Amino acid sequence: GPIPIPHRRKPSRYRRGTPPRTQTQAPRSLRISSSASEVTPLKPGRSAQQNSSSIQERHTKSNDKPRESMAASSLMTSMVLPSREVPSRAASAITAVPATSRVAPSVRCSAAAARRRHVALRRPGTTLGPPRTSSAVALAGAGAEATVAPPPMPGLPTTGLKDLSCCVEAQQFNREMLEELFIIADAMEGVKPGSDESKMLAGYLMSTLFYEPSTRTRLSFEGAMGKLGGGILSTESAGEYSSAAKGETLEDTIRTVEGYSDIIVLRHFSAGAARRAANAVPDSPIINAGDGPGQHPTQALLDTYTIYKELGRLDNIKVGLVGDLANGRTVRSLATMLTAFDNVSFFFVAPDVVKMGDDIKAELDAQGVHWEESTDLLSVAAEVDVLYQTRIQKERFGDRLDDYAAAKGKYIIDTAVMDALPLKSIVMHPLPRLDEITTDVDADPRAAYFRQARNGLFIRMALLKVLLKV
């Protein structure tokens, strides 16, 4: 048979004991010319001066290269030697991005500049919508892992927000003011502890006077002030644990607290209480955190902001308002605020004893806004972009317990309603809820009510910045 030929190992091109280089490790004989941004091999056996002359000579010749060739050379360099600024986990995905395309760090800019940037990056077919990805991620392609830089923090407002001295009614805000406030709220989402933005309200004090129970509104206001470096003076159950229990009037309480703080957040059980407080101290900012069955403008702000973030638009939407529409200050304020946008339609679904008030219907008619009432929750759910559920508020019925029993549990959002709801629609609720939304709906991605509550922090941070003129 044939004589077997012993197999010879292919000689390694590495010296014994020298580990092979990784793909991203540059050879020792390569250096980066700081002036030419290209790879220049250093010839062994030559002095540093000779090598320097060679580099200069190559740089002189490279001026004759076409621009595309130099750009390709620079791109190749960044691929071989990734920048230290890029995290190692994301280096392979982002190293092909030229240095000039990296996202700039968060800086303060004028509100007008932020507004121009915001408008220029709107999504197609929408009236409002900030960029959701950074330029680095967009250039690196889908699937790239990178930290998206927050939008820059705007300076002082340029729209009607600059003249806003208090926040007591939803009617105070027009479209331009809302759009600018939402730009500021977007920036507030990127505020990090210890940053310059987190100290913008240092030295300011906010008083929270809540004559009614609250969880989300009170904590989000206090959290907003704390995240921006301000101080908080708070009284829980002010009607019971303040001088109001001794008979002190609201006006006297507000005039007293004004001397201790720079801004006052008030929740009261009487409709119109926030306007009375604002009239008592015209030189101090007052924020209405809910006045009985009257208004809740900051809830309307965060609700409108949530719709804008979830749907990407505020024009051409259909909104279904469900539940206690007579006593629900949230839906009353939201209906008023959404009239600032184009082609908005409302569907009111409520028991007879808590139908939407005639004053809101008259306001919608005056603005030329379409609305209709229905008793069929499933048919409304199949049409709307936003299904806004509310709790039947037992505390508003007083001794009318029969009316409360007739209204409670009549309209419930469950899996059957979610099956009728379009896939791109959302369900909202100001919370707290009882049984008007079943818990098995929570896992549905269209259930936006907990994201809605979180947005309250950012919109209230933005409102504090605007009212305190910082």
PDB file of C-alpha atoms in Angstrom, residues 299 302-307 310 334 386-390 413 426-431 437 446-449 452:
ATOM      1  CA  GLN A 299     -54.377  65.706  35.822  1.00  0.00           C
ATOM      2  CA  LEU A 302     -50.637  64.550  32.365  1.00  0.00           C
ATOM      3  CA  ASP A 303     -53.551  62.828  30.606  1.00  0.00           C
ATOM      4  CA  THR A 304     -53.011  64.859  27.445  1.00  0.00           C
ATOM      5  CA  TYR A 305     -49.265  64.236  27.703  1.00  0.00           C
ATOM      6  CA  THR A 306     -49.907  60.490  28.025  1.00  0.00           C
ATOM      7  CA  ILE A 307     -52.106  60.436  24.916  1.00  0.00           C
ATOM      8  CA  GLU A 310     -48.807  56.710  23.569  1.00  0.00           C
ATOM      9  CA  LEU A 334     -59.557  66.636  29.939  1.00  0.00           C
ATOM     10  CA  VAL A 386     -58.596  56.353  23.913  1.00  0.00           C
ATOM     11  CA  LEU A 387     -60.937  54.624  26.361  1.00  0.00           C
ATOM     12  CA  TYR A 388     -60.835  56.646  29.589  1.00  0.00           C
ATOM     13  CA  GLN A 389     -62.484  54.904  32.546  1.00  0.00           C
ATOM     14  CA  THR A 390     -63.312  56.604  35.866  1.00  0.00           C
ATOM     15  CA  ILE A 413     -63.733  47.245  31.278  1.00  0.00           C
ATOM     16  CA  ILE A 426     -55.172  52.606  24.861  1.00  0.00           C
ATOM     17  CA  VAL A 427     -57.067  52.367  28.142  1.00  0.00           C
ATOM     18  CA  MET A 428     -56.559  55.137  30.713  1.00  0.00           C
ATOM     19  CA  HIS A 429     -57.725  55.691  34.286  1.00  0.00           C
ATOM     20  CA  PRO A 430     -56.805  58.481  36.737  1.00  0.00           C
ATOM     21  CA  LEU A 431     -56.737  55.947  39.611  1.00  0.00           C
ATOM     22  CA  ILE A 437     -61.277  47.753  35.326  1.00  0.00           C
ATOM     23  CA  ARG A 446     -52.877  48.762  25.798  1.00  0.00           C
ATOM     24  CA  ALA A 447     -53.462  49.300  29.523  1.00  0.00           C
ATOM     25  CA  ALA A 448     -51.681  52.636  29.951  1.00  0.00           C
ATOM     26  CA  TYR A 449     -52.915  53.755  33.382  1.00  0.00           C
ATOM     27  CA  GLN A 452     -50.104  57.508  32.874  1.00  0.00           C
TER      28      GLN A 452
END
